[in-house]
XYZ file of C-alpha atoms in Angstrom:
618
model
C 0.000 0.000 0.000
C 1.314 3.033 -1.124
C 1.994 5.857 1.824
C -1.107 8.391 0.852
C -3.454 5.176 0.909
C -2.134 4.434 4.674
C -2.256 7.789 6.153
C -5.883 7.979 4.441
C -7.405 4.701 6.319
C -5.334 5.428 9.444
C -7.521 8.945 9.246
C -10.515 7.169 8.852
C -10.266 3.953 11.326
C -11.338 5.554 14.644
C -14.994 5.616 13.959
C -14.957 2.001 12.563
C -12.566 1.189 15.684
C -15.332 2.353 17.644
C -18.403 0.251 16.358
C -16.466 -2.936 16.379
C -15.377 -1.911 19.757
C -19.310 -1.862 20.750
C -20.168 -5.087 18.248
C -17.485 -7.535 19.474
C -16.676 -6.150 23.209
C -12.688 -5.310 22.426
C -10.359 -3.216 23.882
C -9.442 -0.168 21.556
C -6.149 1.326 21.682
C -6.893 5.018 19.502
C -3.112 6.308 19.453
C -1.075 6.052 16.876
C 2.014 3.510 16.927
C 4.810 4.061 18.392
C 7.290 2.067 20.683
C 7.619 2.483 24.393
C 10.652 4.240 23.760
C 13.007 6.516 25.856
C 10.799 9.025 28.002
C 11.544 12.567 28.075
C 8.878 14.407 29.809
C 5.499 12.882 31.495
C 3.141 14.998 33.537
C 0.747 13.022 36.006
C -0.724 15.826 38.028
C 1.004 14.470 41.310
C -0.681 13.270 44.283
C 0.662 10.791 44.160
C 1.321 10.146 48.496
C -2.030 8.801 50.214
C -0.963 11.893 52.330
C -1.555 14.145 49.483
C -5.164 16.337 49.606
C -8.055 14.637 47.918
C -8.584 17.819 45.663
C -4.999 19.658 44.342
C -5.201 23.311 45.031
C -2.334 23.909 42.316
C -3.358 24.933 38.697
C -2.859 22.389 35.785
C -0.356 23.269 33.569
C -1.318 24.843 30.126
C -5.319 25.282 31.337
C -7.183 27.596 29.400
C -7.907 30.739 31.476
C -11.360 31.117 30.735
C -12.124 27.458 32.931
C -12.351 27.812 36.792
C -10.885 25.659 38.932
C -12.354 23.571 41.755
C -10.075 23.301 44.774
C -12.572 21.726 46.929
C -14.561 18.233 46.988
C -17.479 20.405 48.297
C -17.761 22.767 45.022
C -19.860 22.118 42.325
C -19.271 21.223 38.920
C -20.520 23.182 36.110
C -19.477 23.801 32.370
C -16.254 25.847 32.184
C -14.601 23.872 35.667
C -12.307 21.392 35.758
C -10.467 19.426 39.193
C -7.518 17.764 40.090
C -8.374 14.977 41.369
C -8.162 11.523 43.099
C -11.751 10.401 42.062
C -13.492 11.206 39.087
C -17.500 10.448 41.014
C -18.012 14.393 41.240
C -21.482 14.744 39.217
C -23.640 12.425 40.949
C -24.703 9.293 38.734
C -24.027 11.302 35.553
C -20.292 10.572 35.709
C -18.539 7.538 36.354
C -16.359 7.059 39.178
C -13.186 7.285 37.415
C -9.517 6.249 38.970
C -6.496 7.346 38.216
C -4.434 6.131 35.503
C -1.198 6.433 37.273
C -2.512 4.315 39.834
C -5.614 1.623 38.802
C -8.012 1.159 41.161
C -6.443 3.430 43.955
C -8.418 5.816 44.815
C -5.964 7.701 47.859
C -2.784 8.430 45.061
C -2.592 10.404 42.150
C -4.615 13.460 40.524
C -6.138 13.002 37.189
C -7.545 16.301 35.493
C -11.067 16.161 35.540
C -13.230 18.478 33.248
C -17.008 19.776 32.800
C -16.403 20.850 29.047
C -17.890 24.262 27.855
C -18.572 24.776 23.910
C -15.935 26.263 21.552
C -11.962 25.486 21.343
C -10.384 25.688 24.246
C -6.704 24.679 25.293
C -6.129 21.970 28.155
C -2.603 21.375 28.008
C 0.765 22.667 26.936
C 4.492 22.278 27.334
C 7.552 23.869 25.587
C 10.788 21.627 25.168
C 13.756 23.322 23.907
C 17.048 20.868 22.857
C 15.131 18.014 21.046
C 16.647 16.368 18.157
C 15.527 17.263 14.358
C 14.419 14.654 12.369
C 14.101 12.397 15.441
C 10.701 10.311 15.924
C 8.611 11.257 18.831
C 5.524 11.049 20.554
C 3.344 13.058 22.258
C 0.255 11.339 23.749
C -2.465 11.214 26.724
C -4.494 8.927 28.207
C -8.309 10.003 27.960
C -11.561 8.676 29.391
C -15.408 10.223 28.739
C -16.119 9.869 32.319
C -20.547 11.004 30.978
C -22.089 7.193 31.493
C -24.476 5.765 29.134
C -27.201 5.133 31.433
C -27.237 9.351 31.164
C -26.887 9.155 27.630
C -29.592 6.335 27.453
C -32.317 8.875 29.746
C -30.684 11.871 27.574
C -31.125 10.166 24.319
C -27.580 9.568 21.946
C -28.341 12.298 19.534
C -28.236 14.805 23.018
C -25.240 14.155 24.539
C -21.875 16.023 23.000
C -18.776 13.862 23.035
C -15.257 15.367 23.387
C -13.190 15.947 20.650
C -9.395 16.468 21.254
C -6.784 17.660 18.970
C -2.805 16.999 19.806
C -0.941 20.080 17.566
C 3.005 20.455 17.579
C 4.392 24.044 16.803
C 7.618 25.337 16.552
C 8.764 26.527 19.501
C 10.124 29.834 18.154
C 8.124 30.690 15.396
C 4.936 29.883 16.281
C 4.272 27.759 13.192
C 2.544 24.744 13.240
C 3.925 21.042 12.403
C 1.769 18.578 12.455
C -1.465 17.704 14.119
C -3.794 14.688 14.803
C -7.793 14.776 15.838
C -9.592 12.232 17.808
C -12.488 12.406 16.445
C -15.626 12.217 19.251
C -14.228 10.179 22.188
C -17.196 7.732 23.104
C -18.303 6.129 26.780
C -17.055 2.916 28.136
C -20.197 0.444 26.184
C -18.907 -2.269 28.406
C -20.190 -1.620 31.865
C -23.667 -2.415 32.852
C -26.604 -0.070 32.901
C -28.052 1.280 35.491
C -25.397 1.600 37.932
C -22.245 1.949 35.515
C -21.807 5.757 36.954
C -20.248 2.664 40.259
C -17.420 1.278 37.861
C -14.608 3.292 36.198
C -14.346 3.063 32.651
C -11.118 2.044 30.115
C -8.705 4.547 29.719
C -7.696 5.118 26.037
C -4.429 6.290 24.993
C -4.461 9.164 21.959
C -1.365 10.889 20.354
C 0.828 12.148 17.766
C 3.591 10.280 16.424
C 6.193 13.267 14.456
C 9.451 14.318 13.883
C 10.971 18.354 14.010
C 12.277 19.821 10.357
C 15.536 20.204 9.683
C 17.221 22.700 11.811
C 14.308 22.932 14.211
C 14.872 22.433 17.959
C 12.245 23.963 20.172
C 8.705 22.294 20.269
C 5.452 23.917 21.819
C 3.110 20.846 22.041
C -0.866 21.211 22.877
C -3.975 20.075 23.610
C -6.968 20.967 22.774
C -10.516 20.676 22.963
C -13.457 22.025 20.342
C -16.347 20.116 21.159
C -19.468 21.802 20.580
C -21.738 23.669 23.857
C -24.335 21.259 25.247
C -25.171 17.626 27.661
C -21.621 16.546 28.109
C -18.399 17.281 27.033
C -17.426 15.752 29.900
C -13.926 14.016 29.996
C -10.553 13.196 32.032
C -7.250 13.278 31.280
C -3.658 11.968 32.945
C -0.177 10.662 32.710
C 0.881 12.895 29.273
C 4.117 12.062 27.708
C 6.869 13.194 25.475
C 9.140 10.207 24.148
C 11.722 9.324 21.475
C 10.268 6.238 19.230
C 12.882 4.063 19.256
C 14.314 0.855 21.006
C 15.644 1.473 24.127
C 18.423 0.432 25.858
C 17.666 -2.185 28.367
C 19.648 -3.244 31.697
C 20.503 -6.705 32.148
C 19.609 -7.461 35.846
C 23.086 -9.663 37.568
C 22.057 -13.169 38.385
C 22.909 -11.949 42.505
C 24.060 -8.818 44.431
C 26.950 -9.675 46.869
C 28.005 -7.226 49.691
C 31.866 -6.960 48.950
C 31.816 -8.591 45.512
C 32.156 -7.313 41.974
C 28.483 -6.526 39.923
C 28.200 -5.964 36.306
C 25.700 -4.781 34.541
C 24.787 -5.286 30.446
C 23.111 -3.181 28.853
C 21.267 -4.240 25.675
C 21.053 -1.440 23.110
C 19.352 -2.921 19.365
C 21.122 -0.690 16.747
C 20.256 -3.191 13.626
C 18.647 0.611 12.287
C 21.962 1.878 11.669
C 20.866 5.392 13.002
C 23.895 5.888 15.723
C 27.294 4.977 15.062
C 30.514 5.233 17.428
C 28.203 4.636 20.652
C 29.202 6.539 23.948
C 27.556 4.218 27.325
C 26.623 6.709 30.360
C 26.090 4.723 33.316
C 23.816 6.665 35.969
C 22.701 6.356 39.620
C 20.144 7.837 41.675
C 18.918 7.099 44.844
C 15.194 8.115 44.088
C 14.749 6.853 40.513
C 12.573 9.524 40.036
C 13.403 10.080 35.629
C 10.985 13.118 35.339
C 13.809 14.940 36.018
C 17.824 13.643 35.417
C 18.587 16.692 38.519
C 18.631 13.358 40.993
C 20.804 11.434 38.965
C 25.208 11.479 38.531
C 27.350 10.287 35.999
C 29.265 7.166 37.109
C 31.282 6.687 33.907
C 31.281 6.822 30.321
C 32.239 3.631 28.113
C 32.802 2.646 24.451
C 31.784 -0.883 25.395
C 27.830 -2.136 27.357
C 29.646 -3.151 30.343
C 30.054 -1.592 33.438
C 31.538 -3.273 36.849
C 30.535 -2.197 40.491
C 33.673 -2.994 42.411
C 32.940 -4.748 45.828
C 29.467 -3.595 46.282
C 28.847 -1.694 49.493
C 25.494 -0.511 51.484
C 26.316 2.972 49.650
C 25.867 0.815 45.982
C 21.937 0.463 46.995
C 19.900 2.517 44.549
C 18.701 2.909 41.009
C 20.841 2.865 38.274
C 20.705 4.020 34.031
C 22.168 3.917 30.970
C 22.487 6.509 28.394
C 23.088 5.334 24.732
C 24.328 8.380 22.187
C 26.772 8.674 19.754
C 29.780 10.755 20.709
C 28.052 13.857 19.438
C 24.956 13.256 21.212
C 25.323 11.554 24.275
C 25.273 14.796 26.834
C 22.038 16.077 25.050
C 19.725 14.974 27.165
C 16.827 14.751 24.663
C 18.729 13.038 22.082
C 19.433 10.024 23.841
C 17.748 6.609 24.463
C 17.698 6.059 28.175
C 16.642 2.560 29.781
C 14.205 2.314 32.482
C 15.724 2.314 35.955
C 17.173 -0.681 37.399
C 17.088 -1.144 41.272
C 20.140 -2.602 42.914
C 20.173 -3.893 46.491
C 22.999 -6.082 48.082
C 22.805 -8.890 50.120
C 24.974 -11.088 52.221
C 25.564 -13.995 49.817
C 26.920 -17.535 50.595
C 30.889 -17.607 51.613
C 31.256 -21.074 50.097
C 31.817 -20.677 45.862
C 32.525 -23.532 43.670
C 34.726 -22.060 40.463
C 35.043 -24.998 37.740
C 36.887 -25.110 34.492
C 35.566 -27.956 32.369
C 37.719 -29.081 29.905
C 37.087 -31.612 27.056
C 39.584 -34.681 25.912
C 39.203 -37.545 23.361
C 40.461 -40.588 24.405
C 44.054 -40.508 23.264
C 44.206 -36.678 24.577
C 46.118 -35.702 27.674
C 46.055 -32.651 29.662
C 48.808 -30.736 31.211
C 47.223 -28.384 34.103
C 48.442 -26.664 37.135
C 51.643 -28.854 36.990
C 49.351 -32.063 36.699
C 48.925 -34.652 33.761
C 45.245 -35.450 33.332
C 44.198 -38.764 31.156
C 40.449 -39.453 32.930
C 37.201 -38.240 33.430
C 36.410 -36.720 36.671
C 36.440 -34.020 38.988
C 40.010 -32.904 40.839
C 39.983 -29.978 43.635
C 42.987 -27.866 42.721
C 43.041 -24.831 44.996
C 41.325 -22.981 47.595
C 40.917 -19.098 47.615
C 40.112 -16.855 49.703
C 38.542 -13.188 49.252
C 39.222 -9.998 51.295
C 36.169 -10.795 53.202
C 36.989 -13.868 54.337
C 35.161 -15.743 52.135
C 36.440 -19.397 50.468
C 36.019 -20.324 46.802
C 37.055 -24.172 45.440
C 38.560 -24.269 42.372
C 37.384 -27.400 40.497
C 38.534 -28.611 37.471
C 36.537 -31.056 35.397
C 37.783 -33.289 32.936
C 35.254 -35.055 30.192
C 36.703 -37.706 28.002
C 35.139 -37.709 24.174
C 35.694 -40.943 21.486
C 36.426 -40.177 17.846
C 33.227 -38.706 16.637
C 31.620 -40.054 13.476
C 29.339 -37.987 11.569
C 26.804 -38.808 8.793
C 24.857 -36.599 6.974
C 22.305 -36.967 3.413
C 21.852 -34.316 0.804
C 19.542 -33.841 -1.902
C 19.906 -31.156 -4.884
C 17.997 -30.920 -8.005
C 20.603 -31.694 -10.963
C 22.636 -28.424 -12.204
C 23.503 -27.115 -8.067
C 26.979 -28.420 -6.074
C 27.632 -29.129 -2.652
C 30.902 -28.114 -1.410
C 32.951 -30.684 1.132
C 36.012 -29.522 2.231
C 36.334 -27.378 -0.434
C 35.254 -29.520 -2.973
C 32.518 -28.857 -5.379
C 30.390 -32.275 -5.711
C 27.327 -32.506 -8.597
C 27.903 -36.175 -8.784
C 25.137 -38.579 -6.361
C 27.620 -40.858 -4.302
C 29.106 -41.607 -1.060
C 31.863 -39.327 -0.105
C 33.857 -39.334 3.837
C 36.708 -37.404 5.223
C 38.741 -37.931 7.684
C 40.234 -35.147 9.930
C 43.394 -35.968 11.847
C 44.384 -34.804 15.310
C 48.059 -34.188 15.979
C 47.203 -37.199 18.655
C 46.129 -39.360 16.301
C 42.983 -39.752 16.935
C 40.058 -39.365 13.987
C 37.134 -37.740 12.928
C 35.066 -38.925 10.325
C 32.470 -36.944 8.115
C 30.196 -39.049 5.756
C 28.321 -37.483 3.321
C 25.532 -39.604 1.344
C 25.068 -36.823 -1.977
C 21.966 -37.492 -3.825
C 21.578 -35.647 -7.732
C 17.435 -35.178 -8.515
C 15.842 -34.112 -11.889
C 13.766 -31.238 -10.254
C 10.471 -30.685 -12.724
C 8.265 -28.458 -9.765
C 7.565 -25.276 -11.699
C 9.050 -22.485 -9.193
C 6.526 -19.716 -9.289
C 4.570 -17.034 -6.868
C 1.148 -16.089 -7.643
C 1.458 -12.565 -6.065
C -2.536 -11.224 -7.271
C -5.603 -11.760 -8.749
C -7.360 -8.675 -10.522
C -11.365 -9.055 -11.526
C -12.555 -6.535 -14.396
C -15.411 -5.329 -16.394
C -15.173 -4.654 -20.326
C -17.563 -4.132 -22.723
C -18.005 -6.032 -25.798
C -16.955 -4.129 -28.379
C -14.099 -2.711 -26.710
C -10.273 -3.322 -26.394
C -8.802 -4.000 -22.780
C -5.367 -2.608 -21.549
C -4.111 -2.511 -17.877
C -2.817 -4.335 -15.134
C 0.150 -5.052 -17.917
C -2.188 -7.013 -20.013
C -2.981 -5.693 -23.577
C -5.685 -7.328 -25.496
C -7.850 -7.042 -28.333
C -11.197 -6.185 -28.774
C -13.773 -8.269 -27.126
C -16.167 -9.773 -29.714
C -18.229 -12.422 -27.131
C -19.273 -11.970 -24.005
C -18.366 -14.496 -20.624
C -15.508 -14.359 -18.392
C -11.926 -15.271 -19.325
C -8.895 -15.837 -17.125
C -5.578 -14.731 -18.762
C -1.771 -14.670 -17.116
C 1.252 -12.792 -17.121
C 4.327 -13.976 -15.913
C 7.383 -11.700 -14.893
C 10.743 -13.297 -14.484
C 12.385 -12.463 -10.884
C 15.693 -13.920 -10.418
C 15.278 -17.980 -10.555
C 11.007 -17.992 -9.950
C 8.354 -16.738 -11.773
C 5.608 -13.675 -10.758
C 2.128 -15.064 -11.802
C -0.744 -11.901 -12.049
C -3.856 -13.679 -13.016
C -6.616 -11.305 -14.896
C -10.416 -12.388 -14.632
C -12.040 -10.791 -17.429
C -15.646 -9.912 -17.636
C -16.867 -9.622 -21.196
C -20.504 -8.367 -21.466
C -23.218 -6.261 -23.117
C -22.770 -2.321 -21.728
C -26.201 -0.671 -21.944
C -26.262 3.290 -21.647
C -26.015 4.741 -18.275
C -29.574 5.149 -16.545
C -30.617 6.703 -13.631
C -30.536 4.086 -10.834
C -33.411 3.735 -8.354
C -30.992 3.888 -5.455
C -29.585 6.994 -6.408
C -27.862 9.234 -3.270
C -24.285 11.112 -2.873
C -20.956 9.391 -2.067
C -21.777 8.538 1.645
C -24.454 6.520 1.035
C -22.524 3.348 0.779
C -22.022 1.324 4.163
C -19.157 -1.405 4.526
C -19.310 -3.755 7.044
C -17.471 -3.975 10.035
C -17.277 -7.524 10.007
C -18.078 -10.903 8.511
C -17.581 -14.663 9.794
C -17.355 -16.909 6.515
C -18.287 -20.257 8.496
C -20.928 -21.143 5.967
C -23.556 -20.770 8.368
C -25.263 -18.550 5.398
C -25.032 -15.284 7.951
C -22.496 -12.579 7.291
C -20.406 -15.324 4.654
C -19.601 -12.437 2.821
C -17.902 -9.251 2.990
C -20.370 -7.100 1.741
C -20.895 -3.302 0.426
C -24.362 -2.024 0.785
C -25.718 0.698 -2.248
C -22.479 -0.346 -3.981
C -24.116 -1.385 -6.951
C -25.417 2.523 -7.314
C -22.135 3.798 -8.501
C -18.893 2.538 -10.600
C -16.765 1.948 -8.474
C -13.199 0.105 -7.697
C -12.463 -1.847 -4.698
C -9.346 -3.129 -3.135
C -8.776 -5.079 0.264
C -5.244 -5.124 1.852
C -3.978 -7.833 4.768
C -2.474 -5.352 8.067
C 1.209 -5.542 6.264
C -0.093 -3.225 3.448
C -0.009 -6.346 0.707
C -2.894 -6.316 -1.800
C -5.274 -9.440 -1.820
C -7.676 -8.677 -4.164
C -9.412 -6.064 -6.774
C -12.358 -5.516 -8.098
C -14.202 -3.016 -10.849
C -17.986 -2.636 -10.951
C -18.044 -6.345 -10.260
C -18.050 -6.712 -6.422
C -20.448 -9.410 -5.232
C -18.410 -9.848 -1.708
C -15.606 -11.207 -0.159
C -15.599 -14.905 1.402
C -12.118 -14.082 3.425
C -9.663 -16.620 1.354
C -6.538 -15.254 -0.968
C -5.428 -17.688 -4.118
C -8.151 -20.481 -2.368
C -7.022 -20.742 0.727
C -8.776 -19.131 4.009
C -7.766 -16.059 5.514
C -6.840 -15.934 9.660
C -9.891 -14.225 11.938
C -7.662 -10.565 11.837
C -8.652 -7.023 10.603
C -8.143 -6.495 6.897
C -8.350 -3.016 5.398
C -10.303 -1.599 2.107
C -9.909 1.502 -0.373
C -13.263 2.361 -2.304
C -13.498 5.066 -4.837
C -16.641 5.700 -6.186
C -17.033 7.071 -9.440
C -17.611 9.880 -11.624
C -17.326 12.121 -8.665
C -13.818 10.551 -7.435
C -14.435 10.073 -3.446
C -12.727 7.764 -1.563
C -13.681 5.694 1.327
C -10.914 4.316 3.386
C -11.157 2.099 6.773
C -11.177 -1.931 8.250
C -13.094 -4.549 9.156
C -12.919 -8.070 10.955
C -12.475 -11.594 10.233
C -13.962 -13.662 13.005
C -14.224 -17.234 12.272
């Protein structure tokens, strides 16, 4: 799929997201992808201490000026307010009792901004960052929740309830102008809680964002959020736990298999650089004693290395804490928002064991001998050599362990089609035969490889069917598309032609179902309507039951029209013009896997395009 078509149905798949959400009872995730990559700025609301006030008397950050705050539990909520808060039950059994999303089901730690929605656009949030990284990936995101219940909407009626609708915008910090943007679309209730007394539960939290990147040059962000739902019955929403981070892999720690007081710890860190982005690599190894990483003012550099290693020397009660890597190039690795940074990794010592067993295993073949410590070893078997003791007064037992091996004998069959070689020791065999080799130990003691060659005539055509395209001609006419050229059509029926493309040793196979029939003039058609009358479904189950066998179109036989359905990788499966009569979910005969698939419709003459998914449930 080509990029336009992708950033078209990604547009387009919330509202579909959201009906299949309601039909088949999933969890929807609305953000955009990105990985849970390096963090560089999150803003919970605090209260996070069961100590903390129930209701934050502090402002939230970036709210618009023309909404009042509530700094009490006892004030009332009205459009235009918003709360920081611990619980989200503040509008009697219109809203539900919402947790935090910092803290599930706690209801004594953490603030979540909670707001009564007025009409017009409004801004909710903002932050400025200064020092990011052009051309970087990032993310900017929030977890949301429409805290209005159905059971209101249900008494309200749907049509009379207004839904928030938030957009995330990135400007440039300095100028003013803006980047890039992404829109919700109306953020719906939780359809999974029971009526009646849902206002009791708290609903799913959903995660929105941006994925984007800075132009060239450009350093400074100023990243929003805003609301422009209409006046009216709700508008009612919360909001928590917003984020800034870099999408990429990051580093991870390797936790040590055990923490000894007075012994050596080493840490790995695991950074996966397979992109190629960051070359020379520069390791900063942190520590902190909090682990707080909303802020790197708790944390000091330990050291920096070229390698993913760093070693603790004889761990002490002042080693106890947190502790970070940084992973830059050499360019980068002091900007602090241009770095990936793993997750911290807590470190606390313990009294281990004095007694350690140190082995070195060795391996002989029977006519070997080993010459070790001063010692001449012929057998199998375990032999204490040493004992060693540490600064702390621990022992260790040096053990070394000899394992005696015969002369190994190895066999092995191959089968090629005739016209390929097998090299053996550097030998090119097309021949079928027995071949062996012995390998020679200064010792004298062998190794033998067999090899049993077998030479096939290979007649299996190699080929890839890679798509099957259905069209429409008249009779009457020539056809040309698709790479197929043919004459013109003098009978009508359907005809199946093929074009193969060589690639490198197998064959590309495009298979054409032609349609050859008797084009009347255009009439008016008794459906008639504009280009949003047509309604694909949001799913199908093709279990032969006769119900919902088909992936089906409805009005799409009142336009011309092409159709296309893609798999979730972006590959095409099948085609179709102005001859659609439904999909049964298989590709080239065989069944597709229960997944969501994704279609492009354009209808014609007026040129609009319909973009979204739909499920596969067997």
């Amino acid at each position: 799929m080509n990029a336009r078509k992708l950033r078209m149905y990604r547009r387009a798949r919330t509202i579909f997201l959201f009906f299949l959400f309601l039909l088949l009872g999933v969890t929807v995730t609305f953000a955009q992808e990105c990985p849970d990559g390096t963090l560089l700025f999150r803003e919970d609301f605090g209260g996070n201490s069961p100590e903390d006030l129930p209701v934050s008397v502090n402002p939230s950050p970036g709210m618009s000026p023309s909404y009042q705050q509530i700094t009490s539990p006892n004030m009332g909520f009205s459009s235009g307010r918003y709360m920081l808060t611990k619980n989200g039950g503040k509008n009697g059994n219109q809203w539900y009792w919402q947790d935090d999303h910092t803290y599930p089901d706690d209801y004594e730690r953490g603030y979540l901004l909670l707001v009564d929605g007025s009409g017009g656009e409004h801004q909710f949030f903002e932050v400025v960052m200064d020092g990011l990284c052009s051309g970087v990936p990032m993310y900017f995101s929030a977890w949301v929740v429409n805290v209005h219940t159905v059971e209101h909407e249900r008494v309200w009626g749907l049509n009379r309830i207004i839904r928030p609708n938030l957009t995330f915008a990135i400007y440039d910090g300095e100028t003013g102008v803006l980047i890039d943007s992404y829109d919700t679309g109306p953020i719906h209730p939780d359809a999974s809680l029971p009526l009646g007394d849902d206002y009791k539960k708290s609903s799913k939290w959903n995660k929105y964002g941006i994925r984007f990147s800075l132009p060239e040059g450009t350093h400074s962000a100023r990243m929003k959020i805003v609301n422009h739902a209409s006046y009216g019955v709700g508008n009612d929403f919360a909001m928590d736990d917003i984020e800034v981070r870099i999408c990429n892999e990051k580093p991870e720690l390797t936790p040590p298999a055990e923490i000894c007081m007075n012994r050596d710890v080493k840490l790995h860190a695991y950074f996966d650089n397979t992109s190629g982005e960051t070359e020379n690599l520069r390791y900063r190894w942190l520590f902190s004693s909090t682990g707080e990483v909303k802020t790197n003012s708790d944390w000091r550099i330990l050291a920096d290395t070229e390698v993913p290693d760093y070693t603790i020397a004889a761990f002490t009660v002042a080693d106890n804490g947190y502790y970070r890597v940084a992973v830059a190039n050499e360019q980068n690795i002091d900007r602090e928002y241009c770095r990936g940074m793993s997750d911290p990794l807590l470190l606390q010592g313990e009294v281990c064991p004095c007694l350690e067993v140190l082995r070195d295993t060795v391996f002989l073949t029977s006519c070997d001998s080993l010459l070790y410590g001063g010692a001449v070893y012929r057998e199998s078997g375990s032999f204490p050599l040493d004992t060693l003791q540490t600064m702390a007064g621990c022992d260790s037992v040096n053990i070394l362990s000899v394992s005696l091996l015969h002369s190994v004998l190895t066999q092995f069959d191959i089968q090629l089609c005739e016209g390929d070689s097998y090299r053996f020791d550097d030998e090119d065999l097309n021949v079928s035969g027995v071949y062996s080799r012995k390998y020679r130990a200064r010792n004298g003691c062998d190794s033998v490889a067999v090899l049993n060659l077998q030479m096939n005539v290979c007649q299996e055509p190699c080929e890839d069917v890679e798509r099957i395209i259905y069209e429409n001609v008249c009779v009457g006419k020539a056809y040309d598309g698709y790479g197929f050229t043919l004459p013109i059509q003098e009978e009508t029926g359907d005809f199946t032609y093929r074009n193969e493309v060589r690639k490198g040793d197998c064959d590309s196979v495009t298979l054409l179902r032609l349609t050859v029939q008797n084009c009347e003039e255009e009439h008016a058609r008794p459906c008639g309507g504009g280009a949003g009358d047509i309604l694909p479904a949001i799913y199908f189950t093709p279990n032969g039951d006769g119900v919902h066998d088909r992936w089906q179109i409805e009005n799409i036989g009142c336009f011309d029209y092409e159709v296309h359905i893609f798999d979730r990788f972006g590959k095409e499966l099948c085609s179709w013009k102005n001859n659609f009569d439904g999909w049964d979910g298989t590709y080239l005969g065989k069944p597709m896997p229960s997944t969501d698939y994704w279609y492009w419709i354009k209808l014609l003459p007026h040129g609009k395009i319909h973009t979204g998914h739909f499920t596969l449930a067997r």
